[in-house]
Short mmCIF file of C-alpha atoms in Angstrom, two decimals:
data_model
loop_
_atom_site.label_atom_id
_atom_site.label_comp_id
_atom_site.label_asym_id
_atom_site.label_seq_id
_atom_site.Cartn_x
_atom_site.Cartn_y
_atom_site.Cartn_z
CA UNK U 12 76.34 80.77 101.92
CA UNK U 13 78.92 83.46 101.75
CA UNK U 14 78.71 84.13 104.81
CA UNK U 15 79.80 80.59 106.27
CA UNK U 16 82.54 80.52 103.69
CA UNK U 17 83.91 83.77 104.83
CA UNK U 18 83.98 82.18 108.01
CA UNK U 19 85.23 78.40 107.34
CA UNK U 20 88.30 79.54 105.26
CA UNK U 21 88.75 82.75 106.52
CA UNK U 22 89.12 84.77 103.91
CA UNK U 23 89.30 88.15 105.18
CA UNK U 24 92.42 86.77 107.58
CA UNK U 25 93.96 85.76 104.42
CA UNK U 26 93.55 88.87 102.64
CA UNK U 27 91.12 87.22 99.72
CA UNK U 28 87.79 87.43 98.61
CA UNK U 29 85.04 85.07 97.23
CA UNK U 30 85.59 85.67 93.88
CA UNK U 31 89.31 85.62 93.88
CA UNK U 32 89.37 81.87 95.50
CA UNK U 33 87.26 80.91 92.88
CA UNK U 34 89.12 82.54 89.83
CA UNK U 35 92.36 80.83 91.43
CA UNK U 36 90.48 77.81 91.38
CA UNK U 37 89.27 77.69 88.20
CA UNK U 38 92.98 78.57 87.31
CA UNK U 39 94.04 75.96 88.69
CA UNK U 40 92.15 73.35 86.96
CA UNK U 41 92.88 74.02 83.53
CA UNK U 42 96.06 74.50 84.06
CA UNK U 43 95.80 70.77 85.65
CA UNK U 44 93.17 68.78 83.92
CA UNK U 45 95.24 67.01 81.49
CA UNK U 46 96.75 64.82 83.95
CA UNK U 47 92.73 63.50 83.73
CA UNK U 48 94.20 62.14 79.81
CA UNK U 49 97.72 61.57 80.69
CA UNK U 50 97.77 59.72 83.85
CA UNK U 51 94.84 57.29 82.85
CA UNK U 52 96.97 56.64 79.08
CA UNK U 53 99.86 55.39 81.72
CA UNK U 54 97.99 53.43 83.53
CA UNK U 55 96.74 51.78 80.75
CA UNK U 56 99.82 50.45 80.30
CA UNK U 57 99.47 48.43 83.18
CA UNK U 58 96.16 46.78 81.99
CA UNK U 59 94.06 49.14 83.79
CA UNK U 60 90.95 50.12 81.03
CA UNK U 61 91.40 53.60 79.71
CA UNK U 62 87.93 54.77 81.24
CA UNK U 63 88.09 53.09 84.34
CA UNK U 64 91.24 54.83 84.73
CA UNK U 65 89.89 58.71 84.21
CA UNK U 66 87.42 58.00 86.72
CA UNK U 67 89.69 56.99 89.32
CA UNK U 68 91.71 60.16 88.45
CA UNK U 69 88.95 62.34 88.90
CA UNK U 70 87.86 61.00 91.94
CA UNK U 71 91.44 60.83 93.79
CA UNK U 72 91.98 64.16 92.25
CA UNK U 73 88.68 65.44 93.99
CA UNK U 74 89.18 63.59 97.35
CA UNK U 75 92.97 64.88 97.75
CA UNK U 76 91.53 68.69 96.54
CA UNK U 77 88.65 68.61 99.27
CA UNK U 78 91.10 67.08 101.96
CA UNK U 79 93.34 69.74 102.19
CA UNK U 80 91.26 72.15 100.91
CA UNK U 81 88.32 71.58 104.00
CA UNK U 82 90.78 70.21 106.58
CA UNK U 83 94.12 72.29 105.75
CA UNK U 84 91.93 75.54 104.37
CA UNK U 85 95.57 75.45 101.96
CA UNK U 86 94.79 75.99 98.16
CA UNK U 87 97.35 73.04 97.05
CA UNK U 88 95.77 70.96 94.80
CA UNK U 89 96.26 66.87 94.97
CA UNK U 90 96.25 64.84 91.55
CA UNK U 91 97.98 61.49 91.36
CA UNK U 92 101.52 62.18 90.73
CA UNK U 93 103.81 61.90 87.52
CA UNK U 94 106.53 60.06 87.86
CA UNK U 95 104.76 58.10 90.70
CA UNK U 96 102.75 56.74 88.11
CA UNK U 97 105.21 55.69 85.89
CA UNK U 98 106.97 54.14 89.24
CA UNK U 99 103.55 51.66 89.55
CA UNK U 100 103.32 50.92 86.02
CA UNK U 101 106.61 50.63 84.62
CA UNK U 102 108.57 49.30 87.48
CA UNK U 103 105.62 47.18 89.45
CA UNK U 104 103.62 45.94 87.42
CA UNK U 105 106.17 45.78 84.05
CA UNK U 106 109.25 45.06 85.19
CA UNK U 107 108.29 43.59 89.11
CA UNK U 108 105.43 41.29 87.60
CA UNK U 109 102.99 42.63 89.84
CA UNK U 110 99.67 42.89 88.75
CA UNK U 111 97.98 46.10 88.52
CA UNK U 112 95.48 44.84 91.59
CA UNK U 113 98.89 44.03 93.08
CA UNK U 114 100.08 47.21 92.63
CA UNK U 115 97.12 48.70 94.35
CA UNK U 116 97.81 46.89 97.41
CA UNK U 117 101.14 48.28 97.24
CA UNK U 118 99.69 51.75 97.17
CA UNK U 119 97.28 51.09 100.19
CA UNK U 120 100.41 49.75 102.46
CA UNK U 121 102.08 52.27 101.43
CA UNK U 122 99.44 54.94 102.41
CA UNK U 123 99.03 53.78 105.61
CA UNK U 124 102.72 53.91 106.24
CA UNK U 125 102.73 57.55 104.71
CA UNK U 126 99.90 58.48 107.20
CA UNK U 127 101.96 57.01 109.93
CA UNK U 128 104.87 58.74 109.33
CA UNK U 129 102.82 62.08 108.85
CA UNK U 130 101.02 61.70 112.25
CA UNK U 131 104.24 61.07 113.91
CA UNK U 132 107.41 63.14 114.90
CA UNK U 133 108.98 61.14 112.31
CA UNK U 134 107.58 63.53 109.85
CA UNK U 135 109.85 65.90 111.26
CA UNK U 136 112.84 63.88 111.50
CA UNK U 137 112.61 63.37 107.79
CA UNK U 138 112.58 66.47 106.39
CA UNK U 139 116.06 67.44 108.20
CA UNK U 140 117.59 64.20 107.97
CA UNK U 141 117.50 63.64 104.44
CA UNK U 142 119.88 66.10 102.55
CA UNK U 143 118.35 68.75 100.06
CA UNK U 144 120.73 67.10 97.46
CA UNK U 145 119.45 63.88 97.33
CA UNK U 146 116.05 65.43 97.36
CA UNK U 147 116.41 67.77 94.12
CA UNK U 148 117.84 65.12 92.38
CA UNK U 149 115.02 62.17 92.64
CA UNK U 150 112.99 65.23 91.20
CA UNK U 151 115.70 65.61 88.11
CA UNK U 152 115.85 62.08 87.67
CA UNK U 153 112.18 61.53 87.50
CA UNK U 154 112.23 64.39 85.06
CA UNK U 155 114.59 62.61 82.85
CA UNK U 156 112.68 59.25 83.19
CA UNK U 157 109.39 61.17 82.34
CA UNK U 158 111.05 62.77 78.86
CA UNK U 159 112.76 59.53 78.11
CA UNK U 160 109.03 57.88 77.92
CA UNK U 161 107.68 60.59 76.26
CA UNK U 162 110.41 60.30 73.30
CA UNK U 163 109.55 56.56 73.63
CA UNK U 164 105.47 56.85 73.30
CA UNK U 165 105.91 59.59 70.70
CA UNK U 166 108.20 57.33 68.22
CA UNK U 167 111.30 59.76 68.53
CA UNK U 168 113.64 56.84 70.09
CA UNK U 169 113.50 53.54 69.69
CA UNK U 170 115.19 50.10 71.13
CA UNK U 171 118.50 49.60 68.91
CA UNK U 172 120.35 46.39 69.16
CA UNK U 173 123.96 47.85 69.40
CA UNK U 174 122.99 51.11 70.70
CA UNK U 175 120.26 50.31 72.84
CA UNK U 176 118.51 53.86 72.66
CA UNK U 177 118.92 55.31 68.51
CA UNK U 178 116.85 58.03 67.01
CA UNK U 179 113.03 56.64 65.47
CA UNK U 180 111.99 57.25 61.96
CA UNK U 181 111.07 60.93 61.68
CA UNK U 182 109.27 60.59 58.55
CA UNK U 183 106.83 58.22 60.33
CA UNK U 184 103.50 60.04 61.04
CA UNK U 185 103.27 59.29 64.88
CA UNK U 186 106.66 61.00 64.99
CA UNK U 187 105.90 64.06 63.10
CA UNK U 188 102.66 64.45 64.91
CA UNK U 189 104.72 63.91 68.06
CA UNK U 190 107.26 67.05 66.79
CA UNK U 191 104.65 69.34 65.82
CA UNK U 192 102.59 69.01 69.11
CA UNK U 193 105.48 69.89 71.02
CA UNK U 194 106.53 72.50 69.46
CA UNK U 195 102.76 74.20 69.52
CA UNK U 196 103.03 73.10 73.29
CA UNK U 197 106.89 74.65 73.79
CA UNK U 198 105.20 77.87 72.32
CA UNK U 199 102.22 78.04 74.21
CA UNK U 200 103.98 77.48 77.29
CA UNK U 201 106.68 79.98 76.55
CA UNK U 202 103.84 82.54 76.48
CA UNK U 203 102.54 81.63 79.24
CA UNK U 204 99.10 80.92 77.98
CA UNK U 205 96.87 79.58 80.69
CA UNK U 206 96.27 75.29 80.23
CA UNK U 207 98.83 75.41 77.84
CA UNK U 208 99.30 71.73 78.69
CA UNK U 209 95.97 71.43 78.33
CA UNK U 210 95.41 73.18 75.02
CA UNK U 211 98.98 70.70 73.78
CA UNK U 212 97.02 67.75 74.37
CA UNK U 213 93.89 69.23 72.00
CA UNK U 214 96.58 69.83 69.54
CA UNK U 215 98.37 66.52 69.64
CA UNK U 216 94.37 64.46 69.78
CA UNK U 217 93.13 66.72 66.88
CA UNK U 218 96.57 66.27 64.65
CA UNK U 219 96.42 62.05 65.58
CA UNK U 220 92.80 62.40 64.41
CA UNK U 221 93.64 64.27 60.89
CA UNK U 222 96.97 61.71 60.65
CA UNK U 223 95.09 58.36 61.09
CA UNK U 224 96.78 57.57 64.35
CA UNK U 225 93.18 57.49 66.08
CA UNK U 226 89.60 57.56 65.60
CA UNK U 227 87.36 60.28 65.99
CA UNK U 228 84.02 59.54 68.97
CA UNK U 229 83.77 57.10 71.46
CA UNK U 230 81.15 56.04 73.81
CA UNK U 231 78.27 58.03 74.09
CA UNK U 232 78.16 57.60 77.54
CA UNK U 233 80.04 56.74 80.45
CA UNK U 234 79.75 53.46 81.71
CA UNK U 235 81.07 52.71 85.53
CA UNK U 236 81.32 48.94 84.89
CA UNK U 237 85.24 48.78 84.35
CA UNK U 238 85.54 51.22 87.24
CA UNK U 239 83.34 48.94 89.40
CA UNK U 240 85.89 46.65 89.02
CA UNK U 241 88.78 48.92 89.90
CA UNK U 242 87.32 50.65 92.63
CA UNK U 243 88.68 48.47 95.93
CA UNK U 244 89.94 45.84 93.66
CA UNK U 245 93.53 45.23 94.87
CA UNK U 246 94.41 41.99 95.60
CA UNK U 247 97.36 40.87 98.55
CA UNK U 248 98.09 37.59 96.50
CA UNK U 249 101.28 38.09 96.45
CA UNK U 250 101.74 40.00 100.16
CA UNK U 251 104.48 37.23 101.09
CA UNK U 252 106.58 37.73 98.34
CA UNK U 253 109.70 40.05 97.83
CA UNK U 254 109.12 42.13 95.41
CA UNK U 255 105.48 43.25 97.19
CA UNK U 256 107.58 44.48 100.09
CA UNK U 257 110.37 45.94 98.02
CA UNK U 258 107.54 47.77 96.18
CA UNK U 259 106.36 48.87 99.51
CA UNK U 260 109.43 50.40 100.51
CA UNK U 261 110.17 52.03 97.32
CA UNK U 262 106.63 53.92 97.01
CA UNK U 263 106.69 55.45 100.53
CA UNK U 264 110.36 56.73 100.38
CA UNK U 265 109.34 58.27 97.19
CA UNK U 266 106.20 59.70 97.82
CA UNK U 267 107.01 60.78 100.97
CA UNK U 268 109.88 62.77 99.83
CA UNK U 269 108.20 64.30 97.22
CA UNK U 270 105.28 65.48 99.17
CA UNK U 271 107.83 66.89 101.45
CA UNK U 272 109.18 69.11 99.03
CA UNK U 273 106.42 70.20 97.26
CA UNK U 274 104.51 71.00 100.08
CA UNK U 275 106.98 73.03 101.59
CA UNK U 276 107.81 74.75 98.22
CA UNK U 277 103.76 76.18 97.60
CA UNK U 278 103.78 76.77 101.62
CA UNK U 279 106.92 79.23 100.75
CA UNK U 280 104.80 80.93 97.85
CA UNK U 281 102.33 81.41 100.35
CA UNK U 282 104.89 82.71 103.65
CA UNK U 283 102.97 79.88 105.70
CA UNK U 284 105.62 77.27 106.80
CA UNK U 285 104.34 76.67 109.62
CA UNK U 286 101.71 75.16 108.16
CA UNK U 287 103.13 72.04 106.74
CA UNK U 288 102.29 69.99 109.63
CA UNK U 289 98.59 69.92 108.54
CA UNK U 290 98.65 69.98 105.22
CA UNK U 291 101.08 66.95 105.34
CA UNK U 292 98.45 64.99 106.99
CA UNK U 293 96.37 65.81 104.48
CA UNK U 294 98.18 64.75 101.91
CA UNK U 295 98.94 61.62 103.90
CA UNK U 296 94.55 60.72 103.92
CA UNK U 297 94.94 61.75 100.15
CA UNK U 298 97.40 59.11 99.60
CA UNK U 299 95.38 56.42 101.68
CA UNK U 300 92.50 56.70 99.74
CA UNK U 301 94.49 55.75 95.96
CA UNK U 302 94.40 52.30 97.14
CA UNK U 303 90.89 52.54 97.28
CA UNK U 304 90.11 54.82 94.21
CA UNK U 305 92.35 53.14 92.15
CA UNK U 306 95.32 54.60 90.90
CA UNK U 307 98.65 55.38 92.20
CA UNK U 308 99.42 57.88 95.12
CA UNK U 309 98.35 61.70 94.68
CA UNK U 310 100.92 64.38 95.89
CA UNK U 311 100.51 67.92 95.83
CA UNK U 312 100.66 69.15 92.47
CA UNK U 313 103.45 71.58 90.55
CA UNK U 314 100.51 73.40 88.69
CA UNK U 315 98.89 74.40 92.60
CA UNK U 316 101.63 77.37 92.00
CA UNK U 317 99.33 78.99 89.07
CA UNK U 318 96.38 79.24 91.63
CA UNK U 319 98.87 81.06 94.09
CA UNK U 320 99.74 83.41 91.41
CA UNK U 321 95.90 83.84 90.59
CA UNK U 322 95.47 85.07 93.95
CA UNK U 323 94.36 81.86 95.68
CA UNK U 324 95.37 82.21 99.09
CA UNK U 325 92.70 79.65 101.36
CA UNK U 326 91.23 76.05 101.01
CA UNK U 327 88.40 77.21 98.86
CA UNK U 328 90.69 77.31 96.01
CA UNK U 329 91.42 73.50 96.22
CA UNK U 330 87.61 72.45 96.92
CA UNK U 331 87.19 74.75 93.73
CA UNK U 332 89.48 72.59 91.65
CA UNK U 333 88.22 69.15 93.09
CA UNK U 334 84.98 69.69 92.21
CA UNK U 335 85.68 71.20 88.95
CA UNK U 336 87.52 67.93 88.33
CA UNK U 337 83.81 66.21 88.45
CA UNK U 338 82.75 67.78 85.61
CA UNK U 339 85.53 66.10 83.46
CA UNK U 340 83.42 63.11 83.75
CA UNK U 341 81.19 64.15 80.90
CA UNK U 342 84.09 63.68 78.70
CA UNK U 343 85.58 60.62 80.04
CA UNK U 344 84.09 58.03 76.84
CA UNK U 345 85.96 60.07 74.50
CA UNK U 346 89.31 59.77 76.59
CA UNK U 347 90.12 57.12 74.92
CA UNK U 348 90.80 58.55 71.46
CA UNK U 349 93.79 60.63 72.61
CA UNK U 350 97.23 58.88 70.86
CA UNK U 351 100.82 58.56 72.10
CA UNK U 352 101.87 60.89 69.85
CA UNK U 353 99.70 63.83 71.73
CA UNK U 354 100.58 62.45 75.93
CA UNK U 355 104.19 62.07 74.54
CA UNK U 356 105.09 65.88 74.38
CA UNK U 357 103.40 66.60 77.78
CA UNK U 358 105.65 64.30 79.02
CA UNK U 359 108.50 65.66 77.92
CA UNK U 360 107.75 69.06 78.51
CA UNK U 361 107.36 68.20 82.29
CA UNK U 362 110.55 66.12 82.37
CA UNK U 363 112.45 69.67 81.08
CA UNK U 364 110.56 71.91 83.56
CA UNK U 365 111.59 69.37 86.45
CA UNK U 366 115.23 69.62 85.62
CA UNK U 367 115.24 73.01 86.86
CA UNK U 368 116.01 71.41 90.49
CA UNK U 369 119.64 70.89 89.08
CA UNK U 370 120.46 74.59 90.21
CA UNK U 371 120.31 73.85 93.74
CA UNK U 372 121.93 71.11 94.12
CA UNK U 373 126.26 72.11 95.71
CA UNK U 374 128.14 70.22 92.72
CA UNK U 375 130.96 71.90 93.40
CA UNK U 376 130.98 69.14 96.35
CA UNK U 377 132.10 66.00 95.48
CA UNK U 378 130.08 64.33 98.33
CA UNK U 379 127.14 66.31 97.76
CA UNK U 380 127.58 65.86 93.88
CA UNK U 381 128.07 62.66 93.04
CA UNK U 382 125.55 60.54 95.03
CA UNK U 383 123.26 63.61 93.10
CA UNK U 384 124.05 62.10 90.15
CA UNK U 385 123.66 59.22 90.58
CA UNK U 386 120.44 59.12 91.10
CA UNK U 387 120.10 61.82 88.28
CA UNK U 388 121.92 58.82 85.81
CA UNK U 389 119.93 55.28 87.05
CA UNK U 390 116.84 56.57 87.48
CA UNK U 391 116.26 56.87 83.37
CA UNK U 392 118.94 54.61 82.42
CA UNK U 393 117.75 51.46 84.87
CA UNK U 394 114.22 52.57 84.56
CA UNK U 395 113.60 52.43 87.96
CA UNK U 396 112.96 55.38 90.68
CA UNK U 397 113.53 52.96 93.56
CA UNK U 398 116.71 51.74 92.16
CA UNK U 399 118.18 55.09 91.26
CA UNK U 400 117.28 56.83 94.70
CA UNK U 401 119.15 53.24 96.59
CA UNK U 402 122.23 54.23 94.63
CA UNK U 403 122.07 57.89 95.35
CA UNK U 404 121.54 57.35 99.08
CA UNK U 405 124.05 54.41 99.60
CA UNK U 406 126.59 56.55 97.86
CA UNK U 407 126.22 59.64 100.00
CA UNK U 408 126.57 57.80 103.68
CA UNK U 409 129.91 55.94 101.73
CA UNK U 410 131.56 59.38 100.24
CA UNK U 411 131.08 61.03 103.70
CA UNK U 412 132.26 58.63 105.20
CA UNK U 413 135.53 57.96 102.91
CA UNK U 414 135.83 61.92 103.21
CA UNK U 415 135.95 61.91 106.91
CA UNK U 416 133.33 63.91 106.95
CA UNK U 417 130.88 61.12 108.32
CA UNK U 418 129.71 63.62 111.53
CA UNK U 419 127.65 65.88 108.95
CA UNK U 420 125.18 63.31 108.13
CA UNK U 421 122.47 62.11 110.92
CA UNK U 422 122.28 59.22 112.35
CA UNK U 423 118.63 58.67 110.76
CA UNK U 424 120.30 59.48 107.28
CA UNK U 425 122.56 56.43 107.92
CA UNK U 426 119.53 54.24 109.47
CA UNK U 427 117.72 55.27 105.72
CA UNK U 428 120.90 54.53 103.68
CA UNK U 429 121.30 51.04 105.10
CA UNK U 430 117.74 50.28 104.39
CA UNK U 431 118.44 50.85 100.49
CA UNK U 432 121.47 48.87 100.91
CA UNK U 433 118.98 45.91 101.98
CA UNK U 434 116.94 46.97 99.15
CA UNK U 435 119.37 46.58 96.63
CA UNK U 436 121.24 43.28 97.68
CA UNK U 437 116.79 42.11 98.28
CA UNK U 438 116.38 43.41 94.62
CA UNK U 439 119.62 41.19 93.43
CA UNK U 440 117.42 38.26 94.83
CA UNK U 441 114.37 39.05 92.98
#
């Protein structure tokens, strides 16, 4: 066995060993298991059954790990992505009236198109076309969107008549369960304690539990009959109407971008650019398979970079972590017992970390700037990624333009800008 391991994922080429892929691995995974909790709580909100969602999780999660893990030999880790998630439930299925099987159908288009573009030169064309700008700042405002729904779920803002957004009661006990988990998770990350996400959700669950806000036990054991009916169960009922196709559009522009940068990013931890081609595809199968599964689109995950620190340098660290993720099955009937008040700071811990991308984005240029923050501002405030990103992208081809500078953006960029245009005066109609 060790011996055909050395030899699928090269390790010796790659300077690792056995044992380190599979400490990077393990690293890995609890560092990234809570999105098991988290993810399936949000797509609960779309109707999806709390336990029908952590399976699909687990098994996207496991399917995207061994993909690029076997295929790719990279150790970047594919979970179903946040922010993507909150794009299916809270903008499809919420505010687009698509139904959650709807949805799905959405995601398997979509995947196919991602695939597509990842098997194509267009791939290519992509990644220099669109500006690094525009790109940082769908992951800010994402971010943002992410903490405002934490501070939502957790109690700590509320709707307000004249104010829209105004501070909740912080004397309620969801709220103060809420403040306490995030500071225990603020402090845990701080130190850089290993699953400190992880260990925040414990917190938050056993602090709900001692409040009232949940119940203690579950199931005793996992039943796959709500998952039966997830698994393959999107429906194309509504695959003539607008707002299927505008959903379309929206998902791959989003998830392609975002795979593009992340990708890249862990590839530059690892001084393997060139590599991006494959893993890309990868990613791209990863993404077909949701449809399928489940749940909304995987991408490669933030938390792949503590594996890469751990040492994880070949493919055997992702297969680690996918089939790690199998085990979290054992504790899927008690998934359900986890409150807002616990997912809430894990949200809005993420949201912070992903404004980091501000930093690299010129604002000291106007054209650059602006369009930035624009998406930055109506991505949270219209509650809607799609939306946000159509603004962002309409206004940079305009300012260039009205700056006479209209020669430093691609022709494709232009081709991509007018396409939001359409899906702005399309979502006017809707």
């Amino acid at each position: 066995m060790d011996r055909y391991l050395q030899r699928w994922f090269q390790l010796r080429e790659h300077g690792t060993t056995l044992r380190q892929e599979l400490i990077a691995g393990l690293t890995t995974f609890v560092t990234v298991v809570y999105i098991v909790a988290v993810h399936s709580a949000i797509l609960s909100d779309a109707g999806i059954p709390v336990t029908a969602g952590v399976v699909a999780t687990v098994f996207a999660s496991c399917v995207g790990c061994l993909l690029v893990g076997l295929w790719a030999n990279a150790p970047i880790v594919m979970v179903p992505g946040m922010g993507i998630n909150v794009l299916f439930t809270y903008t499809f299925v919420q505010k687009m009236g698509l139904s959650w099987s709807e949805a799905l159908a959405v995601v398997l288009v979509s995947g196919v198109l991602f695939v597509w573009v990842a098997f194509s030169p267009l791939s290519g064309v992509l990644q220099r076309t669109v500006p690094g700008s525009l790109k940082e700042a769908i992951t800010v405002g994402i971010g943002l969107l992410l903490t405002l729904i934490g501070l939502q779920k957790g109690g700590l803002v509320v709707s307000d008549p004249r104010t829209l957004l105004a501070l909740g009661d912080l004397g309620e006990p969801r709220v103060l369960v809420t403040c306490a988990t995030l500071a225990v998770g603020l402090v845990l990350y701080v130190r850089k304690v290993t699953g400190s996400l992880l260990l925040t959700l414990a917190t938050g669950t056993v602090l709900g539990i001692c409040s009232g806000l949940t119940e203690a036990g579950g199931e005793s054991t996992l039943s796959l009959d709500a998952y039966s009916l997830l698994f393959g169960g999107f429906s194309f009922a509504s695959w003539l109407t607008l707002p299927f196709w505008v959903a379309v559009f929206s998902l791959t522009m989003v998830i392609t971008f975002e795979n593009f940068g992340l990708i890249q990013g862990q590839l530059k931890m690892l001084q393997r650019k060139d590599e991006s081609s494959r893993v890309l595809k990868a990613a791209s199968l990863s993404t077909l398979t949701c449809g399928w599964l489940g749940t909304s689109p995987t991408v490669a995950a933030v938390e792949t970079a503590a594996g890469i620190t751990a040492g994880g340098r070949t493919g055997l660290t992702a297969v680690t972590t996918g089939l790690l993720f199998l085990g979290t099955l054992a504790v899927a009937p008690w998934m359900g017992m986890i409150p807002d008040s616990a997912v809430a700071p894990i949200l809005i811990l993420i949201g912070g970390l992903m404004l980091e991308n501000i930093r690299w984005i010129p604002l000291q240029d106007f054209s650059e700037g602006f369009p930035a923050f624009l998406i930055i501002a109506l991505i949270p405030l219209s509650q809607s990624i799609p939306d946000g990103i159509a603004f962002g992208f309409v206004g940079y081809a305009l300012l260039k333009l009205g700056a006479g500078r209209g020669r430093e953006v691609p022709a494709p960029m232009y081709i991509i800008s007018g396409l939001f245009l359409v899906h702005l005066i399309l979502r006017g109609l809707i």
